[in-house]
Short mmCIF file of C-alpha atoms in Angstrom, two decimals:
data_model
loop_
_atom_site.label_atom_id
_atom_site.label_comp_id
_atom_site.label_asym_id
_atom_site.label_seq_id
_atom_site.Cartn_x
_atom_site.Cartn_y
_atom_site.Cartn_z
CA UNK A 19 3.14 -13.17 29.22
CA UNK A 20 4.87 -9.73 30.36
CA UNK A 21 3.12 -7.79 32.15
CA UNK A 22 2.99 -4.94 30.19
CA UNK A 23 1.27 -7.32 27.46
CA UNK A 24 -0.92 -8.21 28.94
CA UNK A 25 -2.21 -5.17 30.76
CA UNK A 26 -2.67 -4.06 27.38
CA UNK A 27 -4.65 -7.11 26.63
CA UNK A 28 -6.54 -6.45 29.22
CA UNK A 29 -7.14 -2.76 28.53
CA UNK A 30 -8.43 -3.87 24.72
CA UNK A 31 -10.99 -6.49 26.35
CA UNK A 32 -12.55 -4.11 28.58
CA UNK A 33 -12.94 -1.39 25.76
CA UNK A 34 -10.37 0.82 27.22
CA UNK A 35 -8.63 0.54 24.06
CA UNK A 36 -9.70 -0.09 20.69
CA UNK A 37 -8.10 -0.64 17.16
CA UNK A 38 -9.01 1.24 14.01
CA UNK A 39 -7.85 1.36 10.59
CA UNK A 40 -6.61 3.98 8.16
CA UNK A 41 -10.32 5.67 9.22
CA UNK A 42 -9.50 6.55 12.81
CA UNK A 43 -11.45 8.27 15.25
CA UNK A 44 -10.37 12.28 16.17
CA UNK A 45 -7.99 11.75 19.07
CA UNK A 46 -8.05 14.70 21.62
CA UNK A 47 -4.86 16.17 21.51
CA UNK A 48 -4.69 15.88 18.03
CA UNK A 49 -8.32 17.74 16.99
CA UNK A 50 -7.00 20.43 19.12
CA UNK A 51 -3.73 21.21 17.04
CA UNK A 52 -3.50 24.31 14.86
CA UNK A 53 -3.56 23.44 10.58
CA UNK A 54 -0.69 24.53 9.11
CA UNK A 55 2.89 24.34 8.15
CA UNK A 56 5.10 22.72 11.38
CA UNK A 57 8.59 22.23 12.24
CA UNK A 58 9.76 19.48 14.22
CA UNK A 59 13.32 19.94 15.61
CA UNK A 60 15.07 16.69 16.42
CA UNK A 61 16.47 16.41 19.81
CA UNK A 62 19.32 14.16 18.26
CA UNK A 63 20.46 17.06 16.13
CA UNK A 64 19.03 15.88 13.18
CA UNK A 65 17.99 18.21 10.30
CA UNK A 66 14.73 19.75 11.19
CA UNK A 67 12.00 18.90 9.17
CA UNK A 68 9.23 21.03 7.84
CA UNK A 69 5.50 19.20 7.73
CA UNK A 70 2.54 20.89 5.60
CA UNK A 71 -0.79 18.87 6.78
CA UNK A 72 -4.39 18.89 7.64
CA UNK A 73 -4.11 15.49 8.89
CA UNK A 74 -2.71 15.43 12.39
CA UNK A 75 -1.99 11.63 12.37
CA UNK A 76 0.20 12.32 9.70
CA UNK A 77 2.17 12.95 12.90
CA UNK A 78 1.68 9.75 14.70
CA UNK A 79 3.30 8.24 11.34
CA UNK A 80 6.20 9.83 10.39
CA UNK A 81 8.10 6.76 9.47
CA UNK A 82 5.69 5.55 7.21
CA UNK A 83 3.90 8.91 5.73
CA UNK A 84 0.82 8.37 3.37
CA UNK A 85 0.32 4.74 4.20
CA UNK A 86 -3.16 3.06 5.31
CA UNK A 87 -2.28 1.08 8.72
CA UNK A 88 -4.06 -0.62 11.39
CA UNK A 89 -3.44 1.39 14.22
CA UNK A 90 -4.66 0.76 18.14
CA UNK A 91 -5.19 4.05 20.77
CA UNK A 92 -3.39 2.84 24.08
CA UNK A 93 -4.02 6.81 25.02
CA UNK A 94 -6.37 9.74 24.52
CA UNK A 95 -6.78 12.61 26.65
CA UNK A 96 -7.02 16.34 25.63
CA UNK A 97 -3.07 16.70 26.42
CA UNK A 98 -1.76 13.43 25.04
CA UNK A 99 -2.21 10.66 22.66
CA UNK A 100 -0.38 7.66 22.26
CA UNK A 101 -0.84 5.42 19.05
CA UNK A 102 0.76 1.89 18.63
CA UNK A 103 0.85 0.94 13.98
CA UNK A 104 1.41 -1.73 11.97
CA UNK A 105 1.50 -0.99 8.35
CA UNK A 106 1.23 -4.80 7.12
CA UNK A 107 4.66 -5.36 5.16
CA UNK A 108 6.24 -2.00 6.07
CA UNK A 109 6.68 -2.05 9.67
CA UNK A 110 5.53 -0.74 12.60
CA UNK A 111 5.53 2.12 15.40
CA UNK A 112 4.55 3.57 18.41
CA UNK A 113 4.29 7.45 18.90
CA UNK A 114 3.44 9.40 21.98
CA UNK A 115 2.61 12.97 21.34
CA UNK A 116 1.92 15.45 24.63
CA UNK A 117 0.07 18.80 23.15
CA UNK A 118 1.38 21.53 25.06
CA UNK A 119 -0.95 24.30 23.36
CA UNK A 120 -2.40 24.39 19.90
CA UNK A 121 1.34 25.45 18.34
CA UNK A 122 3.06 23.21 20.23
CA UNK A 123 3.96 19.63 20.78
CA UNK A 124 6.47 16.86 22.23
CA UNK A 125 6.84 13.61 20.25
CA UNK A 126 7.96 10.28 20.48
CA UNK A 127 8.11 8.03 18.21
CA UNK A 128 9.85 4.52 17.63
CA UNK A 129 9.44 1.05 15.56
CA UNK A 130 11.01 -0.36 12.91
CA UNK A 131 10.99 0.91 8.80
CA UNK A 132 12.63 -0.27 5.64
CA UNK A 133 13.95 -3.50 8.03
CA UNK A 134 15.59 -0.79 10.33
CA UNK A 135 14.46 0.22 13.94
CA UNK A 136 14.08 4.18 14.71
CA UNK A 137 14.08 6.06 17.68
CA UNK A 138 12.92 9.98 17.39
CA UNK A 139 12.30 12.79 19.78
CA UNK A 140 11.04 16.09 18.57
CA UNK A 141 9.95 19.10 19.38
CA UNK A 142 7.28 20.50 16.93
CA UNK A 143 5.71 23.81 16.80
CA UNK A 144 3.54 25.53 14.38
CA UNK A 145 5.49 27.87 12.17
CA UNK A 146 3.46 29.76 9.43
CA UNK A 147 0.17 28.78 7.30
CA UNK A 148 0.66 26.53 4.20
CA UNK A 149 1.09 27.96 1.30
CA UNK A 150 -2.42 28.32 -0.69
CA UNK A 151 -0.62 25.95 -3.31
CA UNK A 152 -0.12 23.24 -0.71
CA UNK A 153 -3.79 22.58 0.83
CA UNK A 154 -5.70 20.52 -0.37
CA UNK A 155 -8.85 22.14 -2.49
CA UNK A 156 -11.98 24.03 -0.15
CA UNK A 157 -9.51 23.45 3.02
CA UNK A 158 -8.25 27.04 4.54
CA UNK A 159 -5.95 26.68 7.83
CA UNK A 160 -7.81 27.24 11.28
CA UNK A 161 -7.15 27.58 14.50
CA UNK A 162 -8.78 25.22 16.92
CA UNK A 163 -10.58 26.16 20.21
CA UNK A 164 -8.19 25.23 23.49
#
């Protein structure tokens, strides 16, 4: 058994990391992000992606959107989060997010989607409020305390 795997097993056994399903806990770094229209600029020159979201977990599963996946929280601090997830029969991934402030993040993700490996590195910026038509009923774009 590799040292990294053994360390993860030890951390899990001590309760330092916890598995979770689709109803996941609020991660400190993600909770402090502002809802709205976000733009992801990929460092490899891939086309910029815009996301209008109110659920920061969508950033964790960029390659597996809208899937109910099992998640293992590796790191959860006010400034960063690291999550490993498995979507049974659909793939898996590991995402690390570093929060610069409520409107700026650094994101690294890698895994397997559609039978193919992926690796992405991006900077995410909140660029605007979501159009009213894109907001879920009763949800307004709101700043969260930094």
